[in-house]
mmCIF file of C-alpha atoms and ligand atoms in Angstrom:
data_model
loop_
_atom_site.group_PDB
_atom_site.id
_atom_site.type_symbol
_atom_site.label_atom_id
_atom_site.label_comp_id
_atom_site.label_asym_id
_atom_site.label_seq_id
_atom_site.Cartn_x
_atom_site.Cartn_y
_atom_site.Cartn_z
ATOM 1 C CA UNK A 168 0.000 0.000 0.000
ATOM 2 C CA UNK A 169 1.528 3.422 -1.074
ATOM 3 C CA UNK A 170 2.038 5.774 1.840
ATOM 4 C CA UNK A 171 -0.650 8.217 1.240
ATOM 5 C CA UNK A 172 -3.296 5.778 1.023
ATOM 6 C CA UNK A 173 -2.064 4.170 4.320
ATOM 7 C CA UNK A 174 -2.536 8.189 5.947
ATOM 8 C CA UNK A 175 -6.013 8.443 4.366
ATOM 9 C CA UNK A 176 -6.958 5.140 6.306
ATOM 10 C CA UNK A 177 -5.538 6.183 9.564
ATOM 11 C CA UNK A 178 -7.304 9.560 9.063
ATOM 12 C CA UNK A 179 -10.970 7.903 8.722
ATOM 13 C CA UNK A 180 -9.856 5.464 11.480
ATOM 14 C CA UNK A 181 -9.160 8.279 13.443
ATOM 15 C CA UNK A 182 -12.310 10.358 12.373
ATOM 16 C CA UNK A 183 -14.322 7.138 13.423
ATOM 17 C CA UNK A 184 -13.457 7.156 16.453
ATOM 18 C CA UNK A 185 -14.587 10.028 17.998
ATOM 19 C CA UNK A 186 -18.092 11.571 17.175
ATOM 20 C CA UNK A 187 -17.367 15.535 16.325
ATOM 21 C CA UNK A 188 -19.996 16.258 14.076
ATOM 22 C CA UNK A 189 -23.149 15.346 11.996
ATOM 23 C CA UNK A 190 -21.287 16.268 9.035
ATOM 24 C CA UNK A 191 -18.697 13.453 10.107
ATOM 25 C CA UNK A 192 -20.815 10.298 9.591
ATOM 26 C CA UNK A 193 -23.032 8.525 6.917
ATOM 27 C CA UNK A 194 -26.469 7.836 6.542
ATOM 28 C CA UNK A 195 -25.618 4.331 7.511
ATOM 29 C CA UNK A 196 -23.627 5.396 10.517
ATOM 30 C CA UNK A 197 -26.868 7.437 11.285
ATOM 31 C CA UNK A 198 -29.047 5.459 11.337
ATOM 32 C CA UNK A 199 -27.297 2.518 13.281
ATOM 33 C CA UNK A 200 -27.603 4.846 16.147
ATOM 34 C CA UNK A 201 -30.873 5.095 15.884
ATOM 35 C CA UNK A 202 -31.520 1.567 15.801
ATOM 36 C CA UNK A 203 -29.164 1.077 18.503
ATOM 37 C CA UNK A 204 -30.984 3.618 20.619
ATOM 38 C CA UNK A 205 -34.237 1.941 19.875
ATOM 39 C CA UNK A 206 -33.204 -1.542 21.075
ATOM 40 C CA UNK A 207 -31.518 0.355 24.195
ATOM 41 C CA UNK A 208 -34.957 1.589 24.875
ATOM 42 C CA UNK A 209 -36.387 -2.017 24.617
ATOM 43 C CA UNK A 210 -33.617 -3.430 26.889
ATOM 44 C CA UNK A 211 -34.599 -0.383 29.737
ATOM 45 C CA UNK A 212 -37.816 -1.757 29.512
ATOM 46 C CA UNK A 213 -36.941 -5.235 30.922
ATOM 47 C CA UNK A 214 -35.891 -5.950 34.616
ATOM 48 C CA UNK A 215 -32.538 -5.724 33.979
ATOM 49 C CA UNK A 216 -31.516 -2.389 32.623
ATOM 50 C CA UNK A 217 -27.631 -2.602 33.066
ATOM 51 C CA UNK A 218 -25.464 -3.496 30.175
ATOM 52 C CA UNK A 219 -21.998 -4.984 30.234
ATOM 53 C CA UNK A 220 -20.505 -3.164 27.026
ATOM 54 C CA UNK A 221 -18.478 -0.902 28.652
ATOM 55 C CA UNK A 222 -17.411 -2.652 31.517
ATOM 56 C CA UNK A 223 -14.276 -1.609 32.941
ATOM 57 C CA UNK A 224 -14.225 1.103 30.717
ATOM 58 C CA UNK A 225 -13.733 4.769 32.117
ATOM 59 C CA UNK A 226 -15.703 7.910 30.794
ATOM 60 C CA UNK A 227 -14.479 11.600 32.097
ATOM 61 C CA UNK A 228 -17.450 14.050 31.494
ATOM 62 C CA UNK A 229 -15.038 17.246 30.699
ATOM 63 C CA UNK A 230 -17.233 20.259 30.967
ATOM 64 C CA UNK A 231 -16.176 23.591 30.501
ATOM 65 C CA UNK A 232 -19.963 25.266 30.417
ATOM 66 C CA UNK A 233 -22.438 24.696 32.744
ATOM 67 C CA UNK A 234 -24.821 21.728 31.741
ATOM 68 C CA UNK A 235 -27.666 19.697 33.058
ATOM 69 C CA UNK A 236 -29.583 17.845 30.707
ATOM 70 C CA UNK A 237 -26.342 16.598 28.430
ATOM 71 C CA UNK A 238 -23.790 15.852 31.672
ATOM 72 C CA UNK A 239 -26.395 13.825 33.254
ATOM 73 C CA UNK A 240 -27.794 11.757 30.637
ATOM 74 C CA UNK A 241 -24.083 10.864 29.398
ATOM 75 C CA UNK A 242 -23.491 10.005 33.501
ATOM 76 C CA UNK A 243 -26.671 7.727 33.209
ATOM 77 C CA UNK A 244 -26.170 6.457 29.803
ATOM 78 C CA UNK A 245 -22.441 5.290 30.578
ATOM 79 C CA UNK A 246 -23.475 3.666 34.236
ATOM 80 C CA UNK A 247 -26.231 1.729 32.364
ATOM 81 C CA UNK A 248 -23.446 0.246 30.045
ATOM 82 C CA UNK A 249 -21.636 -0.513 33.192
ATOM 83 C CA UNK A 250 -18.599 1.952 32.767
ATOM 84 C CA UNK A 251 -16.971 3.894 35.507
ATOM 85 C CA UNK A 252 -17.605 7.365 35.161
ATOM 86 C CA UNK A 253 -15.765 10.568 36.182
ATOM 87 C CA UNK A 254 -16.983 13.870 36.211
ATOM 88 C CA UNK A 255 -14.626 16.731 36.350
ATOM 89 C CA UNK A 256 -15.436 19.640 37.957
ATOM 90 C CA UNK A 257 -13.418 22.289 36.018
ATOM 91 C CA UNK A 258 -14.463 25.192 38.986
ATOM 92 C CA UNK A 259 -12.552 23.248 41.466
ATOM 93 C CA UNK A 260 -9.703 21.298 38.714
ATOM 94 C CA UNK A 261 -6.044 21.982 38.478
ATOM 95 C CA UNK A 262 -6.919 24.246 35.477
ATOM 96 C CA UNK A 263 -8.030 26.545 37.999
ATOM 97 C CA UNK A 264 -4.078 26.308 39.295
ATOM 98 C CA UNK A 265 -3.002 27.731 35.595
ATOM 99 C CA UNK A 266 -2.533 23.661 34.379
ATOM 100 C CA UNK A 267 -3.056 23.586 30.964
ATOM 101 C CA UNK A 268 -5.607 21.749 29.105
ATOM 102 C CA UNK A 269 -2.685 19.413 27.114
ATOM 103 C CA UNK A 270 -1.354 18.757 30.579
ATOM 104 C CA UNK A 271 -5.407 17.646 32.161
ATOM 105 C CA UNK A 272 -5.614 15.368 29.642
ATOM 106 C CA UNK A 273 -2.463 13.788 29.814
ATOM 107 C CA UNK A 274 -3.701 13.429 33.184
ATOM 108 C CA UNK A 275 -6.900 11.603 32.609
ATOM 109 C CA UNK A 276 -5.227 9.505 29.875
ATOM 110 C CA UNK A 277 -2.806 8.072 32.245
ATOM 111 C CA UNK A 278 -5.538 7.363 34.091
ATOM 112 C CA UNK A 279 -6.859 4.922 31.877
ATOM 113 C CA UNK A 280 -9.369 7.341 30.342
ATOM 114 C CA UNK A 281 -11.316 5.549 27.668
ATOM 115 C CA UNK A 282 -13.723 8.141 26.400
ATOM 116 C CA UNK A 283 -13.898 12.053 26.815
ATOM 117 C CA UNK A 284 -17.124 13.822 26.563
ATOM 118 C CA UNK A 285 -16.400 17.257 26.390
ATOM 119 C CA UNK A 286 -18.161 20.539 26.068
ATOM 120 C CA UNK A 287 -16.532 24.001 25.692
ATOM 121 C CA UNK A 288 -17.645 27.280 24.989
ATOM 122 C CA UNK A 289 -15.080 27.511 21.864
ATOM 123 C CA UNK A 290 -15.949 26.428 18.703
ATOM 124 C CA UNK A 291 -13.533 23.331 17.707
ATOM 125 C CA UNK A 292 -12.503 22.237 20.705
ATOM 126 C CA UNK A 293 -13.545 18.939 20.935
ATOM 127 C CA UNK A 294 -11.400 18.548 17.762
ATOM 128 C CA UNK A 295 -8.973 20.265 19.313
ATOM 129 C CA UNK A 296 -8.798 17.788 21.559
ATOM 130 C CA UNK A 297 -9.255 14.474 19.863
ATOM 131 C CA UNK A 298 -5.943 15.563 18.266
ATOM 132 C CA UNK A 299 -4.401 15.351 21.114
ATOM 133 C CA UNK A 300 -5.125 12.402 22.663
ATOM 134 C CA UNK A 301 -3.808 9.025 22.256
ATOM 135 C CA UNK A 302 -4.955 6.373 19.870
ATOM 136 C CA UNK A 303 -7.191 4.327 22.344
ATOM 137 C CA UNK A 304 -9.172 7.428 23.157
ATOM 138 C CA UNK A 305 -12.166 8.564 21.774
ATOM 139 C CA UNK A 306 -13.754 12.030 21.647
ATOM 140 C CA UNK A 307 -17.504 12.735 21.768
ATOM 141 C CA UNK A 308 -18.255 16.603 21.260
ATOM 142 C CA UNK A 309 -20.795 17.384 23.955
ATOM 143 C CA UNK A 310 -21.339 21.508 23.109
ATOM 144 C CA UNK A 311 -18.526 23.615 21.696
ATOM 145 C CA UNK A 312 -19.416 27.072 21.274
ATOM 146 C CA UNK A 313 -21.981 27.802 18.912
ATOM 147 C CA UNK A 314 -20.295 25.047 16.510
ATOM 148 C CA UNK A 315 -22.078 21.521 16.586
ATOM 149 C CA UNK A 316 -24.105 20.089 19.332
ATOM 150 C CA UNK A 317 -24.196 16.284 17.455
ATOM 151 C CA UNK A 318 -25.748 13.949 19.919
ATOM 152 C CA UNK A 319 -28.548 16.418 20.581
ATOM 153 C CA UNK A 320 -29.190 16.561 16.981
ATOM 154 C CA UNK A 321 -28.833 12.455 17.534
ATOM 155 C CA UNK A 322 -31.518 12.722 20.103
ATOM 156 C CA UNK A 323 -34.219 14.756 18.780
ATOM 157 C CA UNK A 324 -33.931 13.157 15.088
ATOM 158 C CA UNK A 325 -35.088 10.046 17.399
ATOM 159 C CA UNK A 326 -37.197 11.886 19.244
ATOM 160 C CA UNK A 327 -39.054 12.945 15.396
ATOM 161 C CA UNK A 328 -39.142 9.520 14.269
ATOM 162 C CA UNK A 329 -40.717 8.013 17.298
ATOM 163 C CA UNK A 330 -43.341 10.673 17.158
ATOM 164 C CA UNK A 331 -44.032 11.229 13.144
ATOM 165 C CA UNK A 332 -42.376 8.345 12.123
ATOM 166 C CA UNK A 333 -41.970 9.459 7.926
ATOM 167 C CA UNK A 334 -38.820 11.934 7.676
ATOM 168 C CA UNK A 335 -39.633 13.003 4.407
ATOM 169 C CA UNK A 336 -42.884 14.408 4.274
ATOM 170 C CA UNK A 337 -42.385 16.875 7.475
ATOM 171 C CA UNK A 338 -41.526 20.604 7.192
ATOM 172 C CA UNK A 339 -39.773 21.720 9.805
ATOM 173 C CA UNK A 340 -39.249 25.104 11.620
ATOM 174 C CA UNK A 341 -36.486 26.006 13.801
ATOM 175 C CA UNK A 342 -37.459 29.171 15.498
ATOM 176 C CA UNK A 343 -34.846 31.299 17.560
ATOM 177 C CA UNK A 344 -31.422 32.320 18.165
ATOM 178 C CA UNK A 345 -30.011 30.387 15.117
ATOM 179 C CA UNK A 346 -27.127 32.815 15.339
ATOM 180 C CA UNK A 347 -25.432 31.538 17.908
ATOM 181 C CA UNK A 348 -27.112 28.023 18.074
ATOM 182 C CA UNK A 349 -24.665 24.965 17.818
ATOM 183 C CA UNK A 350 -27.916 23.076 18.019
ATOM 184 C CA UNK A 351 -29.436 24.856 15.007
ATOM 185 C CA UNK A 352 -26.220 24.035 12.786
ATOM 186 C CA UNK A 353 -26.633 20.317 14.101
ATOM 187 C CA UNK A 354 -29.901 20.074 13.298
ATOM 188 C CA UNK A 355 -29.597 21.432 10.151
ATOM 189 C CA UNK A 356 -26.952 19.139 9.175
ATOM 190 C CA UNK A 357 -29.193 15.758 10.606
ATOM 191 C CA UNK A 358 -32.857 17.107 8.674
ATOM 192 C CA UNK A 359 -30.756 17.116 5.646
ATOM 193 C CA UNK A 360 -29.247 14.095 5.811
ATOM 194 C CA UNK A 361 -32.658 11.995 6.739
ATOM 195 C CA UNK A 362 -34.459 14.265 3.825
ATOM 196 C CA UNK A 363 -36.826 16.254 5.412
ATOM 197 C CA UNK A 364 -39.255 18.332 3.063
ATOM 198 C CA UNK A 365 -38.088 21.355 4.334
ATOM 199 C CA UNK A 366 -36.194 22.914 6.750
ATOM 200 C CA UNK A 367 -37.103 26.635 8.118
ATOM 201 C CA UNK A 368 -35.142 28.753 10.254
ATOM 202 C CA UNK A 369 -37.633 31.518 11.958
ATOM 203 C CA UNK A 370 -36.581 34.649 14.036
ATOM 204 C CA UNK A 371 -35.048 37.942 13.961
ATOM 205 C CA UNK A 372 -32.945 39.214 11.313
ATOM 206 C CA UNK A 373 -29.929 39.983 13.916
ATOM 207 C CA UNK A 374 -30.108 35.877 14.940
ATOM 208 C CA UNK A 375 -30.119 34.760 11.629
ATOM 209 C CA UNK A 376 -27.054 34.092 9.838
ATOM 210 C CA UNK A 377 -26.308 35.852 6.673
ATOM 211 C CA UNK A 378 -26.734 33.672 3.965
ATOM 212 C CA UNK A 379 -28.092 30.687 5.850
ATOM 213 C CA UNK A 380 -29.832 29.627 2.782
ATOM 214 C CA UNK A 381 -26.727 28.619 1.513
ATOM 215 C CA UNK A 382 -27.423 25.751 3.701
ATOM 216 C CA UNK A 383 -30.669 24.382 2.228
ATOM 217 C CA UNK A 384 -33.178 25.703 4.117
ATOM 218 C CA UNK A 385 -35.613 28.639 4.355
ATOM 219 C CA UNK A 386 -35.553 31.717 6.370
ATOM 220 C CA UNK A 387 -38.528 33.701 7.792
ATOM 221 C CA UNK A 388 -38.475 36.520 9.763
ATOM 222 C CA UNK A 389 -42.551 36.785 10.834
ATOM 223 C CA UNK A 390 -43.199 33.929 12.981
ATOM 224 C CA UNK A 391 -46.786 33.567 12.144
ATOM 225 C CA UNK A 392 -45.195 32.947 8.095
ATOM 226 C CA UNK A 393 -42.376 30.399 9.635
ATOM 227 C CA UNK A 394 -45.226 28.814 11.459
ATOM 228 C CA UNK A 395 -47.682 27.652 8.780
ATOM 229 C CA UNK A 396 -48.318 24.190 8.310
ATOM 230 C CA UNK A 397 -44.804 23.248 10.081
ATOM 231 C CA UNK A 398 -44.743 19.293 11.712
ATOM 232 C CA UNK A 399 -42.433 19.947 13.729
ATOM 233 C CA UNK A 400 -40.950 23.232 15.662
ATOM 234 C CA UNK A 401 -38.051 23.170 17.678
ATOM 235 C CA UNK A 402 -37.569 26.346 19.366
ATOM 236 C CA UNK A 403 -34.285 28.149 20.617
ATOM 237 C CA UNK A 404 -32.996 28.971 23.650
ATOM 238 C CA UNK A 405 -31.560 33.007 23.297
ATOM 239 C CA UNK A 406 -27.817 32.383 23.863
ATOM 240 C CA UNK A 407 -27.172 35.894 26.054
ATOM 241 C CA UNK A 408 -23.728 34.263 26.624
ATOM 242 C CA UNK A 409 -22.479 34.716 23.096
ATOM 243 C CA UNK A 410 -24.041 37.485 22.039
ATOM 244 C CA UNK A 411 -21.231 40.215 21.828
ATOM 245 C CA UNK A 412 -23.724 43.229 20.945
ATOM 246 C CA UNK A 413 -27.166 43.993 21.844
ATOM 247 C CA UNK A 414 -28.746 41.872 18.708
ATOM 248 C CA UNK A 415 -32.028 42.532 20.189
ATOM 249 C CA UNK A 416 -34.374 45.582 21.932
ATOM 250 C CA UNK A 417 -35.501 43.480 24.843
ATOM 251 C CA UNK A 418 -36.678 39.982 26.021
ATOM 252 C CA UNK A 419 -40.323 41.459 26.262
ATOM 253 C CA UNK A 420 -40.330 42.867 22.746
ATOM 254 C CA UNK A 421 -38.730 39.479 21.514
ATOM 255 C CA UNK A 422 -41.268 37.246 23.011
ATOM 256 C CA UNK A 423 -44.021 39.723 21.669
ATOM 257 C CA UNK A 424 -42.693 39.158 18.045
ATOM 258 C CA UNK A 425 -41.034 35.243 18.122
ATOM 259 C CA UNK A 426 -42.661 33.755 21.686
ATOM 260 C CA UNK A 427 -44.330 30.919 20.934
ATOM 261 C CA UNK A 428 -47.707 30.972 22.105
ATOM 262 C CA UNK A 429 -50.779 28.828 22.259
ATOM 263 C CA UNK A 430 -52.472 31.396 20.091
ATOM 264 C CA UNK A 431 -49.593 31.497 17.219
ATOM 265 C CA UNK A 432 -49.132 26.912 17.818
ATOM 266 C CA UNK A 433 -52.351 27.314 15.596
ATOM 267 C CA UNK A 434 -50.430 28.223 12.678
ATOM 268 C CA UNK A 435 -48.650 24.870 12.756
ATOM 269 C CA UNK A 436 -50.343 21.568 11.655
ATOM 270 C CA UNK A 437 -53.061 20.565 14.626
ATOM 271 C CA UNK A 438 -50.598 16.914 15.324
ATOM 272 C CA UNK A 439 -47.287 19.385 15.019
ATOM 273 C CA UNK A 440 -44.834 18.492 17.850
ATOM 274 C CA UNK A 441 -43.093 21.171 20.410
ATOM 275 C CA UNK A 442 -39.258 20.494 20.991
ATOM 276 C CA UNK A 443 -36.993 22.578 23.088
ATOM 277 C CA UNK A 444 -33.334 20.840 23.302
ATOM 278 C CA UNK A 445 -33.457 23.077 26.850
ATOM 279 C CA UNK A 446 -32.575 24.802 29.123
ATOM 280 C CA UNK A 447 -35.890 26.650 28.372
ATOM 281 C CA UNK A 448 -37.093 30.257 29.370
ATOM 282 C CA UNK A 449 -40.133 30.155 30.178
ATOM 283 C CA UNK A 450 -42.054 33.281 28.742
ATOM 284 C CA UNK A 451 -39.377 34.490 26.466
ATOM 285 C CA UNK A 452 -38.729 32.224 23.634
ATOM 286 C CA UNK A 453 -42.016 30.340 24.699
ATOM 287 C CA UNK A 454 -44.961 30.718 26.865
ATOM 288 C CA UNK A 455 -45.298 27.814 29.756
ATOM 289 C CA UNK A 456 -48.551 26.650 28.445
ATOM 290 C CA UNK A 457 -47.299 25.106 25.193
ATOM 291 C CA UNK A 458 -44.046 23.360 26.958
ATOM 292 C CA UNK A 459 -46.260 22.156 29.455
ATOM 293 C CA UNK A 460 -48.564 21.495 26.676
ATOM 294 C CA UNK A 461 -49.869 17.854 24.861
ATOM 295 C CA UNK A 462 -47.659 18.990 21.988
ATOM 296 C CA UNK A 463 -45.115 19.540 24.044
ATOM 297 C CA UNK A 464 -42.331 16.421 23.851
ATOM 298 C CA UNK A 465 -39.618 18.499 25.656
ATOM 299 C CA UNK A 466 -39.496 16.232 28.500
ATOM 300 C CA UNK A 467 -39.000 13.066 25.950
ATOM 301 C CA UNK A 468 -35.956 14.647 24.619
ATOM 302 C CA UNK A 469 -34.790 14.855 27.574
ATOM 303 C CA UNK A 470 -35.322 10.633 28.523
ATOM 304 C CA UNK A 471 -34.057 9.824 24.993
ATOM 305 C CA UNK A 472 -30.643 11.557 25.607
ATOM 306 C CA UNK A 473 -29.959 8.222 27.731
ATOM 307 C CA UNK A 474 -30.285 5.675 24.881
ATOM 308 C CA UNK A 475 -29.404 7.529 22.261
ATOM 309 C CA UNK A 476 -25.970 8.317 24.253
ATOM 310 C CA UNK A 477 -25.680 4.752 25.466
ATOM 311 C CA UNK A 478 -25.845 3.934 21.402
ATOM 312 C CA UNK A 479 -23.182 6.373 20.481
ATOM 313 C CA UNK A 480 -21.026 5.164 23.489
ATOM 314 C CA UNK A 481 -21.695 1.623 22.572
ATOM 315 C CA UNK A 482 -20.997 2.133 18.850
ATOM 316 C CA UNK A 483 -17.412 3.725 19.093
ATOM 317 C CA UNK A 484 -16.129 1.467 21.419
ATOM 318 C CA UNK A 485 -16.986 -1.720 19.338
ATOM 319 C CA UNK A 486 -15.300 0.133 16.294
ATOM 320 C CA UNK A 487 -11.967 0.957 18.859
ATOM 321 C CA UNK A 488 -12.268 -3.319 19.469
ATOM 322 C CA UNK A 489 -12.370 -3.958 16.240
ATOM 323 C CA UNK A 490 -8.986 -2.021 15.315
HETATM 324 N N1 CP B 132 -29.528 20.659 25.459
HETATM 325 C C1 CP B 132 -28.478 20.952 26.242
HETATM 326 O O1 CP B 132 -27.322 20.984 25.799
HETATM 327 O O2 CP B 132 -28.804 21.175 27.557
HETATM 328 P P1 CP B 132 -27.749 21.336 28.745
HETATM 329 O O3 CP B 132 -27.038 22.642 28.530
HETATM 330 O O4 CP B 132 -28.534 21.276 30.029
HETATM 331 O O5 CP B 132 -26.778 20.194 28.635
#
């Protein structure tokens, strides 16, 4: 084998092995984690819920922004495959002491680290980081800055299929701070690889990115137009923390023009689904009615993040066995 191709292999290997992005896997890949989350599901079902396929394996949660919903449900997902998990508190970690990041790692590598999930509020460092660990590691991107978000994008493609089952005759509307939304550009990437009829990004002109068409989808700045007929809305939490100017006249006047509200839900199709990948402000991107609502599956995101993080878990270490 000539030495390029032999770099080109290691390369994929190496791209295989961590999960960075939607962009980074196939439709295949896709949709084994599905089905792998689906039989996960099953299993938690049954009186035994535990697992044994990561047994005396170690996941480090690595957070670097505050998180509830994502930290946990790794914590939960890697305990039901039987792994040891542990969770570094970076408030009270040597990086505090002026350690560098390189030198943390090293750290939790020599500590038999098998998988990081990390979350930072720069964009690319999860990549950053699966290039520098060592070969038995893998990387799963859990949040960096307003980059990708891929396993929540795993989660609520699940959470659509379980609830409208047919990918490709739903419109859907993603209504928010797509500006700074790694969720959004997840999401975006995940509708258009399971061919969704279209995709619509709904909010203010200031949280839209230029040129987002460019993208495939649609944008709309009038909710009420963004709303029409959608099957599915998945609204956005307004990311304060990255916004470097004031992109907006105030929370009142933005919930008065893009809150959704029972009265604007109409719009939508009467079986469309509410999704909120959380935390969620209650009475500022939407009123407490409609995610409290029966259209409301906010709360099942939140239980699928389990098995659809135990499949993603389970998946790349079976590929790191197989090398
Ligand atoms: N969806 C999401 O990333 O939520 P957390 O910030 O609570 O993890």
């Amino acid at each position: 084998m000539v030495e390029s191709d032999k770099k080109k292999i290691n390369a994929q290997k190496k791209q295989e092995r961590h999960f960075l992005s939607i962009n980074d896997i196939s439709k295949i890949q896709f949709n084994e984690i599905l089905e792998r989350a689906e039989s996960f599901q099953v299993q938690g079902t049954r009186e035994i819920k535990k697992l044994p396929l990561l047994r005396g394996k170690t996941v480090a949660n690595l957070f670097f922004e505050p998180s509830t919903r994502t930290r946990t449900t790794f914590e939960l997902a890697a305990k039901k495959l039987s792994a040891d998990v542990i969770n570094i508190d970076i408030q009270t970690s040597a990086t505090r002491k002026g350690e560098s990041l390189k030198d943390t790692l090293r750290t939790l590598e020599s500590m038999q680290t098998d998988i990081f999930i990390v979350r930072h509020p720069e964009s690319g460092a999860a990549k950053f980081i699966a290039e520098l660990v060592g070969d038995h590691v893998s990387v799963i991107n859990a949040g960096d800055g307003r980059h990708e978000h891929p396993t929540q994008a795993m989660v609520d493609m699940f959470t659509i299929r379980k609830n409208k089952r047919n990918f490709s005759d739903l419109i859907v509307s993603i209504v928010g701070d797509v500006n700074h939304s790694r969720v959004a550009r997840s999401e975006i990437h995940a509708l258009k690889l399971v061919g969704v009829k279209e995709i619509r990004v709904v909010g203010p002109k200031t949280l839209i990115p230029e040129q987002i068409e460019k993208l495939g989808v649609r944008a709309f700045f009038s909710l009420d137009e963004g709303l029409k007929d959608a099957d599915v809305i998945i609204a956005l939490r307004l990311q304060r923390e990255r916004m470097q100017s004031a992109l907006l006249p105030s929370e009142k006047e933005y919930y008065r023009c893009f809150g959704l509200t029972q009265e604007r839900l109409k719009l939508a199709k009467k079986d469309a689904i509410v999704m909120h990948p959380g935390p969620i402000n209650r009475g500022i991107e939407i009123e407490s009615s409609v995610a409290d609502g029966t259209q409301s599956v906010i709360l099942e995101q939140v239980s699928n993040g389990i098995t659809v993080r135990m499949a993603v878990m389970a998946i790349l270490s079976a590929l790191k066995y197989q090398k």
